[in-house]
Tab-separated table of C-alpha atoms and ligand atoms in Angstrom:
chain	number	residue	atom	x	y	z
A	24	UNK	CA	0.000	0.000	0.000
A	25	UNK	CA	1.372	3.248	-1.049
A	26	UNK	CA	1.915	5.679	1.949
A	27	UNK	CA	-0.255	8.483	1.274
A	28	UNK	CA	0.298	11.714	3.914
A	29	UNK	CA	-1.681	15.492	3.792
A	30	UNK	CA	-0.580	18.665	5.358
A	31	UNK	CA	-4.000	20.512	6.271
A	32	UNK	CA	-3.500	24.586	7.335
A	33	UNK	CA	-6.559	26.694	7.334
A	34	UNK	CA	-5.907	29.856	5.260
A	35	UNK	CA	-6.637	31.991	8.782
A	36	UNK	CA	-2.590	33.653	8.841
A	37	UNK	CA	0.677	32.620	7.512
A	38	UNK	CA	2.950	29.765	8.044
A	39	UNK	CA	4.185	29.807	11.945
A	40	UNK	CA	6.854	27.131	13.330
A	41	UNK	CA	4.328	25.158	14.956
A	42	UNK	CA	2.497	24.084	11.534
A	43	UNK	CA	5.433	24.187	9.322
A	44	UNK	CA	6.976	21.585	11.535
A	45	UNK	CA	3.944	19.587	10.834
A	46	UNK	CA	4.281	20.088	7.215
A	47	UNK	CA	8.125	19.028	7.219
A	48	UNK	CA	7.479	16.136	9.344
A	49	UNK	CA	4.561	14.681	6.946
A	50	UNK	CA	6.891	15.536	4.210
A	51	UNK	CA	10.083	13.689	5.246
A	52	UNK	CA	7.632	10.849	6.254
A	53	UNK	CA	6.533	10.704	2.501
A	54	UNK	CA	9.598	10.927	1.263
A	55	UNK	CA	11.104	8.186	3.446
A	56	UNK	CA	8.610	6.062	2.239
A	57	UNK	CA	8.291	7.152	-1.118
A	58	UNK	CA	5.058	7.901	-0.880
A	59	UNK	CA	2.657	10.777	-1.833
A	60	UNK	CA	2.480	14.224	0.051
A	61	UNK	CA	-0.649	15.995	-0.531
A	62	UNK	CA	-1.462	19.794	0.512
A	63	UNK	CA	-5.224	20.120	1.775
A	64	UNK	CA	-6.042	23.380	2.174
A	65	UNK	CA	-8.991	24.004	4.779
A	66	UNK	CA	-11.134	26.562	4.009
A	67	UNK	CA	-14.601	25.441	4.579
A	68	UNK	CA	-14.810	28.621	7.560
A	69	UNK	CA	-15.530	30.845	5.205
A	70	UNK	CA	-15.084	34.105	7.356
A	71	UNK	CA	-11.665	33.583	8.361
A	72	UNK	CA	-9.906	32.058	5.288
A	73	UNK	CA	-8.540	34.035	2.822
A	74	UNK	CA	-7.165	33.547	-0.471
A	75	UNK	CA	-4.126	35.676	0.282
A	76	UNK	CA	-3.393	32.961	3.114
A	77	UNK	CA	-3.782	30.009	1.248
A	78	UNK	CA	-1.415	31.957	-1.846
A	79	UNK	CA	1.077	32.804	1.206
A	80	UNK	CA	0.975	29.039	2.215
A	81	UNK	CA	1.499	27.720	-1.171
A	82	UNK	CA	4.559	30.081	-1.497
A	83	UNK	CA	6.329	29.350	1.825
A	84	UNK	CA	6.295	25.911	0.865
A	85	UNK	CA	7.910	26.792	-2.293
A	86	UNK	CA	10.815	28.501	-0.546
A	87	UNK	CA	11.262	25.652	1.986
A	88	UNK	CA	11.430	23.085	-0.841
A	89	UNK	CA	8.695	21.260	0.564
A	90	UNK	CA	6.961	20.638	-2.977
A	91	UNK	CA	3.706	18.841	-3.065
A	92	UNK	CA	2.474	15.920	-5.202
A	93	UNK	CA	-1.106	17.412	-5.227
A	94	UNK	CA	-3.226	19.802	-3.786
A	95	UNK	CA	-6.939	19.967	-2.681
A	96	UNK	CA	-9.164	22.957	-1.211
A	97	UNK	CA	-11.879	21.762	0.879
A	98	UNK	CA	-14.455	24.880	-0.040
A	99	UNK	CA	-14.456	22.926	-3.285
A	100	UNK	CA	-15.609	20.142	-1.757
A	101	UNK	CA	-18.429	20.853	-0.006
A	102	UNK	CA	-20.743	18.539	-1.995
A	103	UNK	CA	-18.727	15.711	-0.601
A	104	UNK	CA	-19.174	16.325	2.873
A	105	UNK	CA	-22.806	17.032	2.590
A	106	UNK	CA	-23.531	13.750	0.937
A	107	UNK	CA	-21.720	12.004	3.417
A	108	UNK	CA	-23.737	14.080	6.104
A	109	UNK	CA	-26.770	13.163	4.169
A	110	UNK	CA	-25.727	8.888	4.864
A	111	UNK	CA	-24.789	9.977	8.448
A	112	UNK	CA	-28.855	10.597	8.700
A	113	UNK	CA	-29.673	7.704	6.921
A	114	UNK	CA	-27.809	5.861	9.564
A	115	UNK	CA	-29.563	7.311	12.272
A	116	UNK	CA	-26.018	8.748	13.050
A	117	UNK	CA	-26.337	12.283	12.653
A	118	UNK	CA	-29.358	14.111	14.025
A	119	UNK	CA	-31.084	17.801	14.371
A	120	UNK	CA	-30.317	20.131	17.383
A	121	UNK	CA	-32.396	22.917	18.017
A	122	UNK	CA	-31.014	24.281	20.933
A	123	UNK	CA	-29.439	28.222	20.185
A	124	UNK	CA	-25.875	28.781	22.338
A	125	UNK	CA	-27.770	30.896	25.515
A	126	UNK	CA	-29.854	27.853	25.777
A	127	UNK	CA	-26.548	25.161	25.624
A	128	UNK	CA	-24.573	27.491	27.942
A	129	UNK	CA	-27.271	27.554	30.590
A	130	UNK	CA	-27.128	24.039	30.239
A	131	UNK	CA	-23.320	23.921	30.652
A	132	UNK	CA	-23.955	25.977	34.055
A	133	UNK	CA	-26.604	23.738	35.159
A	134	UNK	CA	-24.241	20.285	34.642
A	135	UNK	CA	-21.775	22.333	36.543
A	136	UNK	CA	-23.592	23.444	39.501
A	137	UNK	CA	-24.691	19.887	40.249
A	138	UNK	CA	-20.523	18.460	39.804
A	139	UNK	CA	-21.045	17.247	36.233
A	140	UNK	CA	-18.808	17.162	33.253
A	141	UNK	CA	-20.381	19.515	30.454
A	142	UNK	CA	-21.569	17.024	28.250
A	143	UNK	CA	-24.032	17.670	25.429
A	144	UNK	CA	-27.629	15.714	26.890
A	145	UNK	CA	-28.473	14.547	23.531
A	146	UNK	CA	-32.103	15.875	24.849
A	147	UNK	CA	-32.749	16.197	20.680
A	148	UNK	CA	-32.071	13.125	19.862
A	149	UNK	CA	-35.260	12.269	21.531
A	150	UNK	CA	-37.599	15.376	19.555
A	151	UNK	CA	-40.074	13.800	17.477
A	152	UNK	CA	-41.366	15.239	14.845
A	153	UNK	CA	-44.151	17.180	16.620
A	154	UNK	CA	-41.897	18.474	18.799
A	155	UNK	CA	-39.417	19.931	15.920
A	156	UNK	CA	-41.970	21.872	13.644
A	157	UNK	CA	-42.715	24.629	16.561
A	158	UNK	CA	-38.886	25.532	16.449
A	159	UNK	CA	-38.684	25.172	12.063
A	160	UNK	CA	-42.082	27.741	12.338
A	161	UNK	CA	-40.203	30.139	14.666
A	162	UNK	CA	-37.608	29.959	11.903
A	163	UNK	CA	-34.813	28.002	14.326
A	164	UNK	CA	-32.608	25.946	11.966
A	165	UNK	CA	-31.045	23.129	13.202
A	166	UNK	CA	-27.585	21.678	13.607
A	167	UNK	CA	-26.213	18.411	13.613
A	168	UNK	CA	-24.456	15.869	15.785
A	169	UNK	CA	-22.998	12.898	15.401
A	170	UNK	CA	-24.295	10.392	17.707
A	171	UNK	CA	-20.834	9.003	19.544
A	172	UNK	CA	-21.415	4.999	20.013
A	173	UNK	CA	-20.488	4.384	23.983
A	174	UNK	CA	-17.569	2.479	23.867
A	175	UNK	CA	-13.675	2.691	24.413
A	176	UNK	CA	-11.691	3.827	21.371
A	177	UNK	CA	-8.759	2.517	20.795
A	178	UNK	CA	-5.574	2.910	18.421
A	179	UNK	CA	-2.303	2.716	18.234
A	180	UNK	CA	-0.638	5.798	17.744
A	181	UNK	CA	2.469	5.924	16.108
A	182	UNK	CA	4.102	8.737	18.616
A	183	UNK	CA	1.923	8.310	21.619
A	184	UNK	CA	1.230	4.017	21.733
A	185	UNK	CA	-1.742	2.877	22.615
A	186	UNK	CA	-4.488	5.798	23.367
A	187	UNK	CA	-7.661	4.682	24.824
A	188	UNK	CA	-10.582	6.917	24.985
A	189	UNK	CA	-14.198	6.481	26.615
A	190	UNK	CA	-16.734	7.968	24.320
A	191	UNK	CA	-19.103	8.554	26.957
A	192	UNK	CA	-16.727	11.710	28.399
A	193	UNK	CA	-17.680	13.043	25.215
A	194	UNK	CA	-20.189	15.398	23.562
A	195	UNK	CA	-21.618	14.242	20.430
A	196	UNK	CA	-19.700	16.817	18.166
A	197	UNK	CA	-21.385	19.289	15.832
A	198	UNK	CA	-20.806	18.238	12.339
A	199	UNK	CA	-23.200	20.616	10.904
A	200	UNK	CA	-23.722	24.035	11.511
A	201	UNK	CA	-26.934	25.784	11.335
A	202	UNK	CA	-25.853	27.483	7.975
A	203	UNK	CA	-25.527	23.846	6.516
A	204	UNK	CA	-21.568	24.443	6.475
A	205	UNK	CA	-19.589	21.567	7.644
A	206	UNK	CA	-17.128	21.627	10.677
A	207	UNK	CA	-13.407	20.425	10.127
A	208	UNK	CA	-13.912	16.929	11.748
A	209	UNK	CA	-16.301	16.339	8.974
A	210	UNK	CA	-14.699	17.310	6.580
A	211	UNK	CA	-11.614	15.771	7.288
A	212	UNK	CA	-12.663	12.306	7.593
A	213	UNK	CA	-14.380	12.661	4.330
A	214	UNK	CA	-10.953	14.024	2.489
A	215	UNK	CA	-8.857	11.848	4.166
A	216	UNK	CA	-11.116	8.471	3.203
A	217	UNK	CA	-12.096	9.523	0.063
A	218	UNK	CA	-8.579	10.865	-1.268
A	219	UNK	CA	-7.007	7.544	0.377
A	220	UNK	CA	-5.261	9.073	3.013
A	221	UNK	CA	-2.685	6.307	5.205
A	222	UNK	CA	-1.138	8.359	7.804
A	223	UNK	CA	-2.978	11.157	9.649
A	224	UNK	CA	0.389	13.206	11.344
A	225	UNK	CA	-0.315	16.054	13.016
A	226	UNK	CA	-0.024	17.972	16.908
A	227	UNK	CA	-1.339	16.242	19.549
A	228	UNK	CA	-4.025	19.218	20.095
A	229	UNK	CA	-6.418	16.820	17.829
A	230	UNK	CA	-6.084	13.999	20.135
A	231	UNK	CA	-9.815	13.884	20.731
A	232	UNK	CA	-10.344	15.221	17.700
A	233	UNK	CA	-9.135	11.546	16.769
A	234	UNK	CA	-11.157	9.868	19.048
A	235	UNK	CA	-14.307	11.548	17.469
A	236	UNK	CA	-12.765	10.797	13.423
A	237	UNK	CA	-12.157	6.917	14.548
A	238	UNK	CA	-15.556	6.734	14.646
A	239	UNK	CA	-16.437	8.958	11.845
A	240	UNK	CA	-14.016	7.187	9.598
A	241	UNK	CA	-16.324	3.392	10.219
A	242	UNK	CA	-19.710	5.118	10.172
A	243	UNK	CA	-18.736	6.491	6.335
A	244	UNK	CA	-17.162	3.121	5.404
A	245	UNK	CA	-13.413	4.358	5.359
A	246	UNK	CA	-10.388	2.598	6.609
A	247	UNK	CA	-8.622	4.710	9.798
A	248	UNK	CA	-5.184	5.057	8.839
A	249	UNK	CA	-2.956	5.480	11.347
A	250	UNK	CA	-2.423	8.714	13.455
A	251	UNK	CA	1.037	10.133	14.683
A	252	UNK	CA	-0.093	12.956	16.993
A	253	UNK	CA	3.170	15.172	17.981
A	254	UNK	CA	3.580	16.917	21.227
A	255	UNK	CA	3.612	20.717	20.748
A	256	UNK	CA	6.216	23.045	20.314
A	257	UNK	CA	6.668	25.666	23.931
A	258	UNK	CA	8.374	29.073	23.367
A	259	UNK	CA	9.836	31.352	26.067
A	260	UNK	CA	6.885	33.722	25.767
A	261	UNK	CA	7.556	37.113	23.944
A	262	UNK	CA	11.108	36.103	23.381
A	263	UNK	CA	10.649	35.253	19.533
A	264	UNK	CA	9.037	38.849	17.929
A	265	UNK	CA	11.748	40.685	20.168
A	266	UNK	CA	14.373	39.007	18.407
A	267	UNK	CA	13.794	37.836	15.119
A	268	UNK	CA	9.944	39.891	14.434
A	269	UNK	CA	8.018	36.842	14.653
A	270	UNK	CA	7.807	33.161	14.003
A	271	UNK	CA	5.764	33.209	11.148
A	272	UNK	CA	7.753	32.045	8.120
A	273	UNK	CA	7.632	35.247	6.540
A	274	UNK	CA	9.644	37.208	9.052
A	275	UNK	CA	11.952	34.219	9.369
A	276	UNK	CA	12.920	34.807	5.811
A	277	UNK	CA	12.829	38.574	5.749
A	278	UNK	CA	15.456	37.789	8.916
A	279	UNK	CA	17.405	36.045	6.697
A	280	UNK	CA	17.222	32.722	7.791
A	281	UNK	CA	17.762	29.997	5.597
A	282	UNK	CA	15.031	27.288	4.541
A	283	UNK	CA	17.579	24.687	4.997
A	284	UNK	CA	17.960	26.509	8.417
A	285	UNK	CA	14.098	26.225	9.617
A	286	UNK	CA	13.964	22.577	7.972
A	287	UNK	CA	17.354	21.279	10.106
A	288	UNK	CA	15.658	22.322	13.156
A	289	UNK	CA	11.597	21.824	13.082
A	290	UNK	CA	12.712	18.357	11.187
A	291	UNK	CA	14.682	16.982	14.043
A	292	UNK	CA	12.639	18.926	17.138
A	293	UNK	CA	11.340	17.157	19.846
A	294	UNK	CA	12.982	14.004	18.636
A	295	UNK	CA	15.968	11.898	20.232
A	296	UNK	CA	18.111	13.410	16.639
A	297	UNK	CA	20.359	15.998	17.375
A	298	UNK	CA	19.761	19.472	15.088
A	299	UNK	CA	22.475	19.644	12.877
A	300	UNK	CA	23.264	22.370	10.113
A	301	UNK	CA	21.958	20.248	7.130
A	302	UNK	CA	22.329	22.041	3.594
A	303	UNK	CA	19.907	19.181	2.146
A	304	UNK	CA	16.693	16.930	2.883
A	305	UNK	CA	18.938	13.670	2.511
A	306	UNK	CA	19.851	13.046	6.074
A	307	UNK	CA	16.519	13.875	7.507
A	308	UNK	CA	14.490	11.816	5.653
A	309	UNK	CA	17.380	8.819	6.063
A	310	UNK	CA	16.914	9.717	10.329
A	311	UNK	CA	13.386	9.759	10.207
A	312	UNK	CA	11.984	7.138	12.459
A	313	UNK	CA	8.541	8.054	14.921
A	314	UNK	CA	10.273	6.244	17.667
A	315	UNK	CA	12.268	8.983	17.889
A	316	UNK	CA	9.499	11.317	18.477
A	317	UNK	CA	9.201	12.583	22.740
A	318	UNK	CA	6.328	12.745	24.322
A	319	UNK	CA	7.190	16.221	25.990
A	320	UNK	CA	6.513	19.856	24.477
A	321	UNK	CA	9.941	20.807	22.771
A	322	UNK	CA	11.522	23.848	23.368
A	323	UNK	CA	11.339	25.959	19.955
A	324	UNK	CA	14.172	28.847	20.548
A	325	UNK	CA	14.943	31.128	17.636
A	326	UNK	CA	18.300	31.547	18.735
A	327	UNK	CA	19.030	27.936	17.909
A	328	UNK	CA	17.509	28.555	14.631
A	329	UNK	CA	20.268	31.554	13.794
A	330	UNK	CA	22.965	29.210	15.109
A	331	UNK	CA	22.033	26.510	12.627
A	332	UNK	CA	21.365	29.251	10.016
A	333	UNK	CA	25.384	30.507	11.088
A	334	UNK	CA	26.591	26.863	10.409
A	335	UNK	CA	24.598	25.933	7.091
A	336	UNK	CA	25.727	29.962	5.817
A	337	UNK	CA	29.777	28.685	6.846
A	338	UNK	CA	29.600	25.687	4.507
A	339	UNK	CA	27.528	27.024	1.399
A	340	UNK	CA	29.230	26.446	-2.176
A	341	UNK	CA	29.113	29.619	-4.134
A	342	UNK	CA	26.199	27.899	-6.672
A	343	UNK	CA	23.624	27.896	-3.604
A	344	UNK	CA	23.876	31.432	-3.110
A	345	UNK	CA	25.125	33.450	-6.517
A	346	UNK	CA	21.483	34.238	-7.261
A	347	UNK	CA	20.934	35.813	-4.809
A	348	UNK	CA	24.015	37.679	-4.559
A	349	UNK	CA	24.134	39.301	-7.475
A	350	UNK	CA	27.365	40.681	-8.437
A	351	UNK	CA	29.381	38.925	-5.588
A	352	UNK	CA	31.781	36.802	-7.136
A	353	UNK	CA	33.117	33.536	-5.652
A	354	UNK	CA	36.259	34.205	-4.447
A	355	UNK	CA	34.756	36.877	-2.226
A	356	UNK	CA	32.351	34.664	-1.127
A	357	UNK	CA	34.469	31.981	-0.159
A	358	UNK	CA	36.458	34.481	2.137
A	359	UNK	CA	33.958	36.443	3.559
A	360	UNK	CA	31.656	33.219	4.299
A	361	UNK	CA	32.890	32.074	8.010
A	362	UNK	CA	32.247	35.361	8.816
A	363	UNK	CA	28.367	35.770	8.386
A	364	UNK	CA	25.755	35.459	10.665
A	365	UNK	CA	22.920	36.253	7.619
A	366	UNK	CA	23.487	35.855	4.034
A	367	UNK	CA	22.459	39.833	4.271
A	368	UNK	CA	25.856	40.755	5.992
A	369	UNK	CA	27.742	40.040	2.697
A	370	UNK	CA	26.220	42.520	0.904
A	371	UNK	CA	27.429	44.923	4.263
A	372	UNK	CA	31.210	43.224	3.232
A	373	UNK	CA	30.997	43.976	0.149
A	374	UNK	CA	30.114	47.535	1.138
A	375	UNK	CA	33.022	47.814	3.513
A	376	UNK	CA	36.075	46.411	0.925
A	377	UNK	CA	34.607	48.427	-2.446
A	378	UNK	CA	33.248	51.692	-0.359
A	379	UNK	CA	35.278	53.855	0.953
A	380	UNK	CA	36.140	53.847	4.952
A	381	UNK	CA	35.485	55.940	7.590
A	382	UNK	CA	38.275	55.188	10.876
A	383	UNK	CA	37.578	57.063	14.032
A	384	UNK	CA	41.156	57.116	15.151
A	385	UNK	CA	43.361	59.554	17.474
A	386	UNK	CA	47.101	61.321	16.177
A	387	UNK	CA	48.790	58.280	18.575
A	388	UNK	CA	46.952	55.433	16.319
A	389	UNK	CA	47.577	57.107	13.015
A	390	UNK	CA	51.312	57.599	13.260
A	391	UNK	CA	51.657	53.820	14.515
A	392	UNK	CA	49.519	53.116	11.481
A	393	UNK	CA	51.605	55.348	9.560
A	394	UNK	CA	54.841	53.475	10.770
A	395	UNK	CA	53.892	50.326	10.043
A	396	UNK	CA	52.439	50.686	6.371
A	397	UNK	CA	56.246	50.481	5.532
A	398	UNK	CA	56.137	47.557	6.388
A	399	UNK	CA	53.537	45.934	4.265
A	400	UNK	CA	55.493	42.868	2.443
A	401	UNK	CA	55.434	42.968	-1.681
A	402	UNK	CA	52.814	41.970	-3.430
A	403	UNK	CA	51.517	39.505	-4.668
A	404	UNK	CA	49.675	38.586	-1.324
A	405	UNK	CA	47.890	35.691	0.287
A	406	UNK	CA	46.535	34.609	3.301
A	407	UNK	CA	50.301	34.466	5.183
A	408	UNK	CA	50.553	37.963	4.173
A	409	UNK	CA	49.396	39.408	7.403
A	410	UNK	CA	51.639	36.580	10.149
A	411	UNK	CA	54.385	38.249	7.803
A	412	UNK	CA	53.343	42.147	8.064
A	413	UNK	CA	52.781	41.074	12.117
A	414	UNK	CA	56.060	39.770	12.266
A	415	UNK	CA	57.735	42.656	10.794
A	416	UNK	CA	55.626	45.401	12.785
A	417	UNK	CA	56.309	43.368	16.258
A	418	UNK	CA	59.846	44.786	17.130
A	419	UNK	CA	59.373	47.759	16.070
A	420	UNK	CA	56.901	48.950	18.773
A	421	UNK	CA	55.511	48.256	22.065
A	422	UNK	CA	51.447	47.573	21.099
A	423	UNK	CA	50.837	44.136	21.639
A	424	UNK	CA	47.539	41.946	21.058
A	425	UNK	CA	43.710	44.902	20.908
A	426	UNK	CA	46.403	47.638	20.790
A	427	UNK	CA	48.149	46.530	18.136
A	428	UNK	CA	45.888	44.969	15.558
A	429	UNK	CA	42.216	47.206	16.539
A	430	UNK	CA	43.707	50.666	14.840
A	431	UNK	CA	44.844	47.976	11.782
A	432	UNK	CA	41.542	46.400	11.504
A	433	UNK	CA	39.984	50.017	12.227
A	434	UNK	CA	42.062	51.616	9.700
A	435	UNK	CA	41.330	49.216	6.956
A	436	UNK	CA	37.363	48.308	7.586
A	437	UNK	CA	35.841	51.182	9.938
A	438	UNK	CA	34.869	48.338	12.159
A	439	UNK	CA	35.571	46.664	15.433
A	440	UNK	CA	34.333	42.918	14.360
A	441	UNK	CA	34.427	41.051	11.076
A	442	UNK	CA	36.533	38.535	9.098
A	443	UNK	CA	39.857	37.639	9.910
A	444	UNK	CA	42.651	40.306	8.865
A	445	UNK	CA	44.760	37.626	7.090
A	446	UNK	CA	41.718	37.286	5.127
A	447	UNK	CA	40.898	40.599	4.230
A	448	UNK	CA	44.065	41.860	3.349
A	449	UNK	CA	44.587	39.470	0.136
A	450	UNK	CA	41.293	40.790	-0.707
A	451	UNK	CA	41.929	44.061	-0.372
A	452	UNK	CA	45.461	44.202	-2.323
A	453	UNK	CA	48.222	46.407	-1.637
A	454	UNK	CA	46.944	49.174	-3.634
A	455	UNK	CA	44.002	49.820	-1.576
A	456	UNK	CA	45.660	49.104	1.841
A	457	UNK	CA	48.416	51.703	1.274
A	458	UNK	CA	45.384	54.249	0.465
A	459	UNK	CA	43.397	52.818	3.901
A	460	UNK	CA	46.450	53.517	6.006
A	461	UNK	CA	47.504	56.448	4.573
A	462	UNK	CA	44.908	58.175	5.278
A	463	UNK	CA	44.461	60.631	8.814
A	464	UNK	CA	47.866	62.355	8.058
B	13	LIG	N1	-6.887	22.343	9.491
B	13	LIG	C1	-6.585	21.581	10.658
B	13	LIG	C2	-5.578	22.358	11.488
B	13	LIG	O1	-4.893	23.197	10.953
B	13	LIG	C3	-6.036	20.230	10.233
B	13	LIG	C4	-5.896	19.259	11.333
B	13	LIG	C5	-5.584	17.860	10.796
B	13	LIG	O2	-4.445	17.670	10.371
B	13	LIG	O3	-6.483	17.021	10.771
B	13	LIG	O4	-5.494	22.193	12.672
């Protein structure tokens, strides 16, 4: 049987961490398996799904390499799901509700007052016909629930083991609303049976959802694939927008952060795998194993993310990034790489070796720079140029170690940080280091 896997957002925002991990897990899953990776996009709630989201979606994905073998919309659908609400009936298994939300929420408050859970009473599953046409002639329309069969539901979950529900600490779910539209756990059964869905993976917040869709799945006549229900991701609250403006894939991006980056890490969170700097899928989807999977919230920390964004950025060839840096040319970029944080700060290097500099520098500084641009070795130079300059310029005054090289690295960049002098300087040339340090006289 051909593995067959969906990724399901609702069009309501962008991409965060928390679904895309979702999305890369379902993906490496398929590709593991070599099976089929299909993009549902849920937009039956009409109010809060917009095309922009589901067009931001689609393009995320893009960018992260996580391409799709096929794609679905649910609001396209919606004939499906009422058919299959239509057999529900038939059954017996889906029935009319006519109570409005004041009326359900006094109930709620009732249950409560007396000590008991705040479970739907199924009192319309017992309306008879007389009873219903006084509420159709004051114009009430009715939803619909799905009558839950008492008994323990079982499965085998492919992160959590064996989960074991009781149906009876359950409300029979809407699956209907008044408007006729469906509700997700419909709709979702009916996608995932009818498009031949195997593996349902996804966060651990539809845990009962489960429950509910084990039972959906047999009333409609579908196999239940198997679930893999992840715990969720925890962030140190606030922490993410102050650093990196978000954790929506969008402002990862605009950050700078690599996809290869956010895939290294949300592909091997929460999982006995260490995150490692990958610059391709290969080694994650060779990894991949659900036993790995903990049964703890991870820690998601968008400082780990820049650190595996640092490492990836250190070991790119030239091909992965010349697109994108247009007019850089390789043997800048194989120099100036180690000392990047963000593929942005090359363009800032680039700036700082072509531009010219601005040192803030005192009279003392400039005439030790001054004395020591005499004794810049001949050209041509390479990366030993600068141990040879040092060892030339060391006897012949008493600045050692910050004293000694910050003026240099002043002089010749305007900055305190960046790459490694022995670097810059072949870069550089002679030419334009004579003009750097001969300037302030
Ligand atoms: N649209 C649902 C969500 O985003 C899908 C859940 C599922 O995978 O079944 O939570």
């Amino acid at each position: 049987m051909t593995v067959k896997v969906r990724f399901a957002p609702s069009p309501t925002g962008y991409l965060h961490a928390g679904n895309v991990r979702t999305a890369i897990v379902n993906w490496l899953f398929a590709r593991k398996m070599g099976g089929h990776f299909l993009l549902r996009i849920d937009d039956t709630d009409l109010e809060r799904s917009k095309p922009e989201y589901t067009l931001g979606i689609e393009e995320d994905m893009r960018w992260l390499g996580l391409l799709w073998d096929s794609e679905e919309h649910q609001s396209t659908r919606l004939e499906r799901y009422r058919l299959a609400a239509d057999a529900l009936v038939k059954q017996g298994r889906l029935y009319a509700c006519y109570e409005t939300p004041e009326e359900l929420d006094v109930q709620r408050k009732m249950q409560a007052s007396r000590g008991l859970p705040p479970i739907y009473n199924r009192a319309a599953l017992k309306l008879t016909d007389e009873q219903k046409t006084p509420f159709e002639k004051q114009g009430r329309r009715p939803h619909y629930r799905f009558l839950l069969q008492d008994e323990e539901i079982v499965w085998e979950d492919l992160i959590r083991g064996r989960v074991a529900m009781r149906a009876t600490t359950m409300s029979d779910p809407v699956l209907l609303r008044e408007d006729g539209a469906p509700v997700y756990t419909l709709a979702s059964v009916v996608d995932d049976g009818e498009l031949a869905v195997t593996h349902v993976i996804r966060g651990e917040d539809h845990v009962s959802n489960a429950a509910v869709q084990v039972q959906l799945y047999k009333a409609l006549g579908f196999a239940v694939p198997q679930f893999a229900h992840m715990a969720l991701l925890k962030t140190k609250d606030g922490e993410l927008s102050k650093r990196i403006g978000g954790n929506d894939i969008r402002s990862l991006r605009a950050a700078g952060m690599l996809p290869m980056a956010v895939i290294s890490l949300l592909g091997r969170i929460g999982t006995s795998d260490a995150a490692l700097p990958y610059s391709d899928f290969q080694p994650l989807i060779d990894s991949f194993d659900f036993g790995k999977f903990g049964r703890a919230p991870a820690n998601y920390d968008v400082a780990e993310l820049e650190k595996i964004n640092e490492k990836i950025l250190h070991q790119l060839p030239f091909s992965a990034v010349s697109q994108s840096l247009n007019g850089i040319d390789e043997p800048f970029w194989l120099s100036i790489r180690a000392n990047i944080k963000k593929l942005d700060d090359v363009r800032q290097w680039w700036d700082i070796l072509n531009e010219s500099v601005v040192a803030d520098l005192n009279a003392d500084e400039w005439g030790f720079i001054h004395s020591v641009s005499g004794l810049l070795p001949p050209a041509p130079w390479d990366e030993a140029t600068w141990d040879a300059w040092l060892a030339a310029i060391k006897p012949t005054t008493p600045r050692k170690g910050k004293e000694l090289f910050m003026p240099l690295r002043l002089a010749l960049t305007g900055r305190e940080h960046g790459p490694e002098l022995k670097k810059l300087l072949p870069l550089l040339g002679r030419e334009q280091v004579m003009q750097r340090l001969g300037k302030g006289q």
